[in-house]
Tab-separated table of N, CA and C in Angstrom:
chain	number	residue	atom	x	y	z
A	1	MET	N	-97.753	-38.288	162.464
A	1	MET	CA	-96.838	-38.348	163.576
A	1	MET	C	-97.630	-38.048	164.854
A	2	THR	N	-97.423	-38.853	165.846
A	2	THR	CA	-98.112	-38.660	167.107
A	2	THR	C	-97.357	-37.656	167.969
A	3	ARG	N	-98.033	-37.218	168.989
A	3	ARG	CA	-97.415	-36.253	169.900
A	3	ARG	C	-96.187	-36.840	170.577
A	4	ARG	N	-96.254	-38.098	170.912
A	4	ARG	CA	-95.142	-38.751	171.579
A	4	ARG	C	-93.916	-38.813	170.674
A	5	GLU	N	-94.103	-39.143	169.403
A	5	GLU	CA	-92.986	-39.209	168.470
A	5	GLU	C	-92.357	-37.827	168.310
A	6	GLY	N	-93.188	-36.809	168.240
A	6	GLY	CA	-92.689	-35.443	168.102
A	6	GLY	C	-91.849	-35.016	169.295
A	7	SER	N	-92.303	-35.363	170.511
A	7	SER	CA	-91.543	-34.965	171.697
A	7	SER	C	-90.234	-35.728	171.796
A	8	ALA	N	-90.215	-36.993	171.348
A	8	ALA	CA	-88.967	-37.755	171.354
A	8	ALA	C	-87.973	-37.126	170.394
A	9	THR	N	-88.455	-36.674	169.251
A	9	THR	CA	-87.584	-36.016	168.289
A	9	THR	C	-87.064	-34.706	168.872
A	10	GLY	N	-87.922	-33.965	169.526
A	10	GLY	CA	-87.515	-32.715	170.157
A	10	GLY	C	-86.481	-32.937	171.245
A	11	LYS	N	-86.670	-33.992	172.041
A	11	LYS	CA	-85.714	-34.309	173.102
A	11	LYS	C	-84.367	-34.688	172.511
A	12	SER	N	-84.376	-35.481	171.444
A	12	SER	CA	-83.104	-35.884	170.859
A	12	SER	C	-82.390	-34.687	170.243
A	13	ARG	N	-83.153	-33.773	169.630
A	13	ARG	CA	-82.537	-32.553	169.090
A	13	ARG	C	-81.931	-31.721	170.214
A	14	PHE	N	-82.636	-31.635	171.333
A	14	PHE	CA	-82.138	-30.885	172.475
A	14	PHE	C	-80.856	-31.521	173.019
A	15	LYS	N	-80.835	-32.841	173.115
A	15	LYS	CA	-79.638	-33.540	173.600
A	15	LYS	C	-78.452	-33.312	172.670
A	16	ARG	N	-78.704	-33.337	171.362
A	16	ARG	CA	-77.621	-33.072	170.405
A	16	ARG	C	-77.102	-31.649	170.559
A	17	TRP	N	-78.017	-30.700	170.776
A	17	TRP	CA	-77.623	-29.311	170.953
A	17	TRP	C	-76.759	-29.150	172.209
A	18	ILE	N	-77.177	-29.790	173.318
A	18	ILE	CA	-76.410	-29.738	174.569
A	18	ILE	C	-75.011	-30.308	174.343
A	19	ARG	N	-74.929	-31.444	173.657
A	19	ARG	CA	-73.637	-32.081	173.397
A	19	ARG	C	-72.730	-31.155	172.591
A	20	ARG	N	-73.274	-30.505	171.556
A	20	ARG	CA	-72.481	-29.583	170.732
A	20	ARG	C	-72.003	-28.395	171.554
A	21	GLU	N	-72.875	-27.866	172.410
A	21	GLU	CA	-72.498	-26.720	173.241
A	21	GLU	C	-71.375	-27.093	174.205
A	22	ARG	N	-71.469	-28.267	174.794
A	22	ARG	CA	-70.411	-28.696	175.713
A	22	ARG	C	-69.090	-28.851	174.982
A	23	GLN	N	-69.119	-29.449	173.803
A	23	GLN	CA	-67.894	-29.624	173.020
A	23	GLN	C	-67.309	-28.286	172.619
A	24	SER	N	-68.145	-27.370	172.177
A	24	SER	CA	-67.627	-26.076	171.739
A	24	SER	C	-67.130	-25.253	172.930
A	25	SER	N	-67.783	-25.354	174.087
A	25	SER	CA	-67.312	-24.591	175.237
A	25	SER	C	-65.993	-25.139	175.742
A	26	CYS	N	-65.749	-26.437	175.606
A	26	CYS	CA	-64.460	-27.005	175.993
A	26	CYS	C	-63.362	-26.401	175.137
A	27	GLY	N	-63.626	-26.227	173.869
A	27	GLY	CA	-62.642	-25.612	172.983
A	27	GLY	C	-62.366	-24.178	173.360
A	28	ARG	N	-63.391	-23.425	173.746
A	28	ARG	CA	-63.207	-22.036	174.150
A	28	ARG	C	-62.400	-21.951	175.433
A	29	GLU	N	-62.691	-22.819	176.399
A	29	GLU	CA	-61.951	-22.800	177.650
A	29	GLU	C	-60.487	-23.087	177.405
A	30	THR	N	-60.194	-24.064	176.553
A	30	THR	CA	-58.821	-24.407	176.247
A	30	THR	C	-58.124	-23.224	175.593
A	31	HIS	N	-58.794	-22.580	174.649
A	31	HIS	CA	-58.224	-21.422	173.978
A	31	HIS	C	-57.932	-20.309	174.976
A	32	LEU	N	-58.851	-20.041	175.881
A	32	LEU	CA	-58.657	-18.977	176.858
A	32	LEU	C	-57.559	-19.334	177.853
A	33	ASP	N	-57.432	-20.605	178.195
A	33	ASP	CA	-56.331	-21.030	179.059
A	33	ASP	C	-54.990	-20.799	178.371
A	34	GLN	N	-54.921	-21.116	177.085
A	34	GLN	CA	-53.694	-20.888	176.331
A	34	GLN	C	-53.389	-19.394	176.252
A	35	LEU	N	-54.415	-18.592	176.049
A	35	LEU	CA	-54.232	-17.145	175.993
A	35	LEU	C	-53.684	-16.632	177.319
A	36	THR	N	-54.245	-17.095	178.416
A	36	THR	CA	-53.784	-16.675	179.740
A	36	THR	C	-52.324	-17.040	179.949
A	37	ASP	N	-51.936	-18.235	179.520
A	37	ASP	CA	-50.534	-18.633	179.639
A	37	ASP	C	-49.633	-17.756	178.782
A	38	LYS	N	-50.063	-17.441	177.575
A	38	LYS	CA	-49.273	-16.582	176.691
A	38	LYS	C	-49.072	-15.197	177.295
A	39	LEU	N	-50.086	-14.695	177.997
A	39	LEU	CA	-50.004	-13.352	178.564
A	39	LEU	C	-48.951	-13.246	179.660
A	40	LYS	N	-48.443	-14.352	180.131
A	40	LYS	CA	-47.378	-14.340	181.133
A	40	LYS	C	-46.021	-14.012	180.510
A	41	GLU	N	-45.943	-14.057	179.192
A	41	GLU	CA	-44.686	-13.765	178.511
A	41	GLU	C	-44.413	-12.263	178.549
A	42	ASP	N	-43.176	-11.908	178.848
A	42	ASP	CA	-42.800	-10.500	178.935
A	42	ASP	C	-43.027	-9.758	177.629
A	43	ARG	N	-42.733	-10.393	176.510
A	43	ARG	CA	-42.864	-9.673	175.233
A	43	ARG	C	-44.316	-9.346	174.903
A	44	LEU	N	-45.265	-10.174	175.344
A	44	LEU	CA	-46.671	-9.824	175.155
A	44	LEU	C	-47.103	-8.767	176.161
A	45	TRP	N	-46.586	-8.871	177.368
A	45	TRP	CA	-46.920	-7.893	178.396
A	45	TRP	C	-46.477	-6.494	177.956
A	46	ARG	N	-45.300	-6.414	177.287
A	46	ARG	CA	-44.793	-5.118	176.827
A	46	ARG	C	-45.667	-4.504	175.740
A	47	VAL	N	-46.501	-5.312	175.087
A	47	VAL	CA	-47.424	-4.799	174.074
A	47	VAL	C	-48.799	-4.521	174.681
A	48	ILE	N	-49.308	-5.456	175.462
A	48	ILE	CA	-50.673	-5.348	175.988
A	48	ILE	C	-50.801	-4.247	177.046
A	49	GLU	N	-49.839	-4.141	177.937
A	49	GLU	CA	-49.936	-3.133	179.000
A	49	GLU	C	-50.072	-1.712	178.451
A	50	PRO	N	-49.243	-1.282	177.486
A	50	PRO	CA	-49.428	0.073	176.953
A	50	PRO	C	-50.769	0.270	176.247
A	51	ILE	N	-51.312	-0.780	175.649
A	51	ILE	CA	-52.628	-0.656	175.016
A	51	ILE	C	-53.692	-0.420	176.079
A	52	LEU	N	-53.625	-1.152	177.159
A	52	LEU	CA	-54.625	-1.021	178.219
A	52	LEU	C	-54.501	0.302	178.967
A	53	THR	N	-53.288	0.845	179.035
A	53	THR	CA	-53.090	2.103	179.763
A	53	THR	C	-53.045	3.309	178.828
A	54	ALA	N	-53.267	3.071	177.535
A	54	ALA	CA	-53.283	4.132	176.510
A	54	ALA	C	-51.961	4.875	176.414
A	55	THR	N	-50.863	4.157	176.632
A	55	THR	CA	-49.528	4.745	176.492
A	55	THR	C	-48.737	4.030	175.406
A	56	TYR	N	-49.445	3.454	174.429
A	56	TYR	CA	-48.762	2.676	173.403
A	56	TYR	C	-47.831	3.544	172.586
A	57	GLY	N	-46.768	2.886	172.129
A	57	GLY	CA	-45.739	3.571	171.359
A	57	GLY	C	-44.540	3.930	172.217
A	58	LEU	N	-44.726	4.032	173.525
A	58	LEU	CA	-43.624	4.382	174.413
A	58	LEU	C	-42.895	3.120	174.856
A	59	GLY	N	-41.728	2.885	174.306
A	59	GLY	CA	-40.922	1.740	174.703
A	59	GLY	C	-41.408	0.404	174.171
A	60	MET	N	-42.290	0.421	173.188
A	60	MET	CA	-42.803	-0.827	172.626
A	60	MET	C	-41.831	-1.305	171.535
A	61	HIS	N	-41.337	-2.519	171.689
A	61	HIS	CA	-40.398	-3.079	170.720
A	61	HIS	C	-41.150	-3.593	169.502
A	62	ASN	N	-40.604	-3.346	168.341
A	62	ASN	CA	-41.241	-3.729	167.093
A	62	ASN	C	-41.415	-5.247	166.982
A	63	HIS	N	-40.398	-6.011	167.421
A	63	HIS	CA	-40.514	-7.472	167.329
A	63	HIS	C	-41.567	-8.012	168.300
A	64	ASP	N	-41.770	-7.341	169.429
A	64	ASP	CA	-42.839	-7.738	170.360
A	64	ASP	C	-44.209	-7.488	169.738
A	65	LEU	N	-44.338	-6.348	169.084
A	65	LEU	CA	-45.588	-5.998	168.419
A	65	LEU	C	-45.900	-6.990	167.294
A	66	GLU	N	-44.900	-7.351	166.520
A	66	GLU	CA	-45.095	-8.332	165.447
A	66	GLU	C	-45.530	-9.686	166.007
A	67	TYR	N	-44.941	-10.090	167.117
A	67	TYR	CA	-45.311	-11.359	167.755
A	67	TYR	C	-46.776	-11.324	168.186
A	68	ALA	N	-47.203	-10.224	168.801
A	68	ALA	CA	-48.596	-10.093	169.229
A	68	ALA	C	-49.537	-10.094	168.025
A	69	ARG	N	-49.125	-9.463	166.943
A	69	ARG	CA	-49.932	-9.477	165.715
A	69	ARG	C	-50.010	-10.877	165.125
A	70	ASP	N	-48.892	-11.589	165.112
A	70	ASP	CA	-48.876	-12.959	164.579
A	70	ASP	C	-49.805	-13.881	165.369
A	71	LEU	N	-49.914	-13.641	166.665
A	71	LEU	CA	-50.818	-14.443	167.502
A	71	LEU	C	-52.276	-14.019	167.332
A	72	GLY	N	-52.502	-12.899	166.667
A	72	GLY	CA	-53.862	-12.411	166.466
A	72	GLY	C	-54.419	-11.648	167.650
A	73	LEU	N	-53.542	-11.199	168.546
A	73	LEU	CA	-54.005	-10.479	169.732
A	73	LEU	C	-54.219	-8.993	169.476
A	74	VAL	N	-53.443	-8.425	168.567
A	74	VAL	CA	-53.615	-7.012	168.237
A	74	VAL	C	-53.783	-6.872	166.734
A	75	VAL	N	-54.396	-5.767	166.327
A	75	VAL	CA	-54.639	-5.526	164.903
A	75	VAL	C	-53.356	-5.046	164.232
A	76	ALA	N	-53.291	-5.265	162.943
A	76	ALA	CA	-52.101	-4.900	162.186
A	76	ALA	C	-52.119	-3.439	161.750
A	77	ASP	N	-53.263	-2.775	161.860
A	77	ASP	CA	-53.326	-1.380	161.421
A	77	ASP	C	-53.280	-0.432	162.627
A	78	SER	N	-53.325	0.833	162.343
A	78	SER	CA	-53.247	1.838	163.381
A	78	SER	C	-54.650	2.366	163.680
A	79	PRO	N	-55.000	2.678	164.872
A	79	PRO	CA	-54.207	2.640	166.091
A	79	PRO	C	-54.082	1.202	166.623
A	80	ILE	N	-53.043	0.969	167.363
A	80	ILE	CA	-52.815	-0.357	167.944
A	80	ILE	C	-53.908	-0.610	168.971
A	81	ARG	N	-54.559	-1.764	168.852
A	81	ARG	CA	-55.629	-2.122	169.790
A	81	ARG	C	-55.775	-3.637	169.816
A	82	ILE	N	-56.479	-4.134	170.803
A	82	ILE	CA	-56.735	-5.567	170.919
A	82	ILE	C	-57.644	-5.973	169.769
A	83	ALA	N	-57.351	-7.117	169.170
A	83	ALA	CA	-57.936	-7.499	167.889
A	83	ALA	C	-59.436	-7.781	167.915
A	84	ASN	N	-59.939	-8.440	168.922
A	84	ASN	CA	-61.373	-8.756	168.896
A	84	ASN	C	-62.005	-8.523	170.270
A	85	LEU	N	-63.316	-8.496	170.286
A	85	LEU	CA	-64.042	-8.150	171.510
A	85	LEU	C	-63.857	-9.160	172.631
A	86	ILE	N	-63.760	-10.424	172.280
A	86	ILE	CA	-63.571	-11.443	173.319
A	86	ILE	C	-62.231	-11.232	174.004
A	87	HIS	N	-61.180	-11.066	173.203
A	87	HIS	CA	-59.864	-10.826	173.792
A	87	HIS	C	-59.844	-9.511	174.566
A	88	ALA	N	-60.536	-8.499	174.075
A	88	ALA	CA	-60.572	-7.209	174.761
A	88	ALA	C	-61.213	-7.323	176.145
A	89	GLU	N	-62.098	-8.274	176.314
A	89	GLU	CA	-62.704	-8.479	177.626
A	89	GLU	C	-61.886	-9.440	178.487
A	90	VAL	N	-61.343	-10.473	177.879
A	90	VAL	CA	-60.642	-11.515	178.631
A	90	VAL	C	-59.257	-11.060	179.095
A	91	ILE	N	-58.527	-10.351	178.255
A	91	ILE	CA	-57.147	-9.991	178.583
A	91	ILE	C	-57.059	-9.157	179.860
A	92	PRO	N	-57.812	-8.077	180.011
A	92	PRO	CA	-57.713	-7.334	181.287
A	92	PRO	C	-58.103	-8.177	182.496
A	93	ARG	N	-59.089	-9.022	182.337
A	93	ARG	CA	-59.491	-9.885	183.464
A	93	ARG	C	-58.387	-10.869	183.821
A	94	ALA	N	-57.756	-11.438	182.804
A	94	ALA	CA	-56.680	-12.403	183.052
A	94	ALA	C	-55.500	-11.726	183.736
A	95	LEU	N	-55.195	-10.514	183.328
A	95	LEU	CA	-54.051	-9.807	183.898
A	95	LEU	C	-54.309	-9.325	185.316
A	96	THR	N	-55.557	-9.148	185.699
A	96	THR	CA	-55.880	-8.675	187.045
A	96	THR	C	-56.473	-9.771	187.927
A	97	TRP	N	-56.351	-11.009	187.509
A	97	TRP	CA	-56.964	-12.128	188.229
A	97	TRP	C	-56.496	-12.211	189.680
A	98	ALA	N	-55.191	-12.066	189.927
A	98	ALA	CA	-54.667	-12.177	191.291
A	98	ALA	C	-55.264	-11.098	192.191
A	99	ILE	N	-55.412	-9.895	191.671
A	99	ILE	CA	-56.004	-8.799	192.458
A	99	ILE	C	-57.469	-9.083	192.732
A	100	GLN	N	-58.189	-9.590	191.727
A	100	GLN	CA	-59.602	-9.907	191.911
A	100	GLN	C	-59.800	-10.969	192.966
A	101	GLU	N	-58.915	-11.948	192.991
A	101	GLU	CA	-59.036	-13.028	193.978
A	101	GLU	C	-58.843	-12.512	195.399
A	102	LYS	N	-57.954	-11.555	195.589
A	102	LYS	CA	-57.716	-10.989	196.914
A	102	LYS	C	-58.918	-10.182	197.404
A	103	LEU	N	-59.658	-9.594	196.477
A	103	LEU	CA	-60.808	-8.763	196.846
A	103	LEU	C	-62.034	-9.570	197.247
A	104	THR	N	-62.133	-10.797	196.780
A	104	THR	CA	-63.342	-11.595	197.074
A	104	THR	C	-63.207	-12.397	198.316
């Protein structure tokens, strides 16, 4: 194999990798957009806000908690917390987006 053939193969592998990354990032953006829309629902807000402020259990409706668990946003065991690290980072940012925009 010549050097030229090797570099062409490397370039094509790189192009395939770029294409896969773009496709997968589109899926993540769509998922995060859906999550942001879901967070506008009052029943999710009643679950997420107490978790973020460490006041969970006070006034939290059981059916709201079950809905959040069914969506995979909170864990099913105790203590109640956001289910995964990505959501734990994205949810507070999504909820404070309007405030962040005013500050910049």
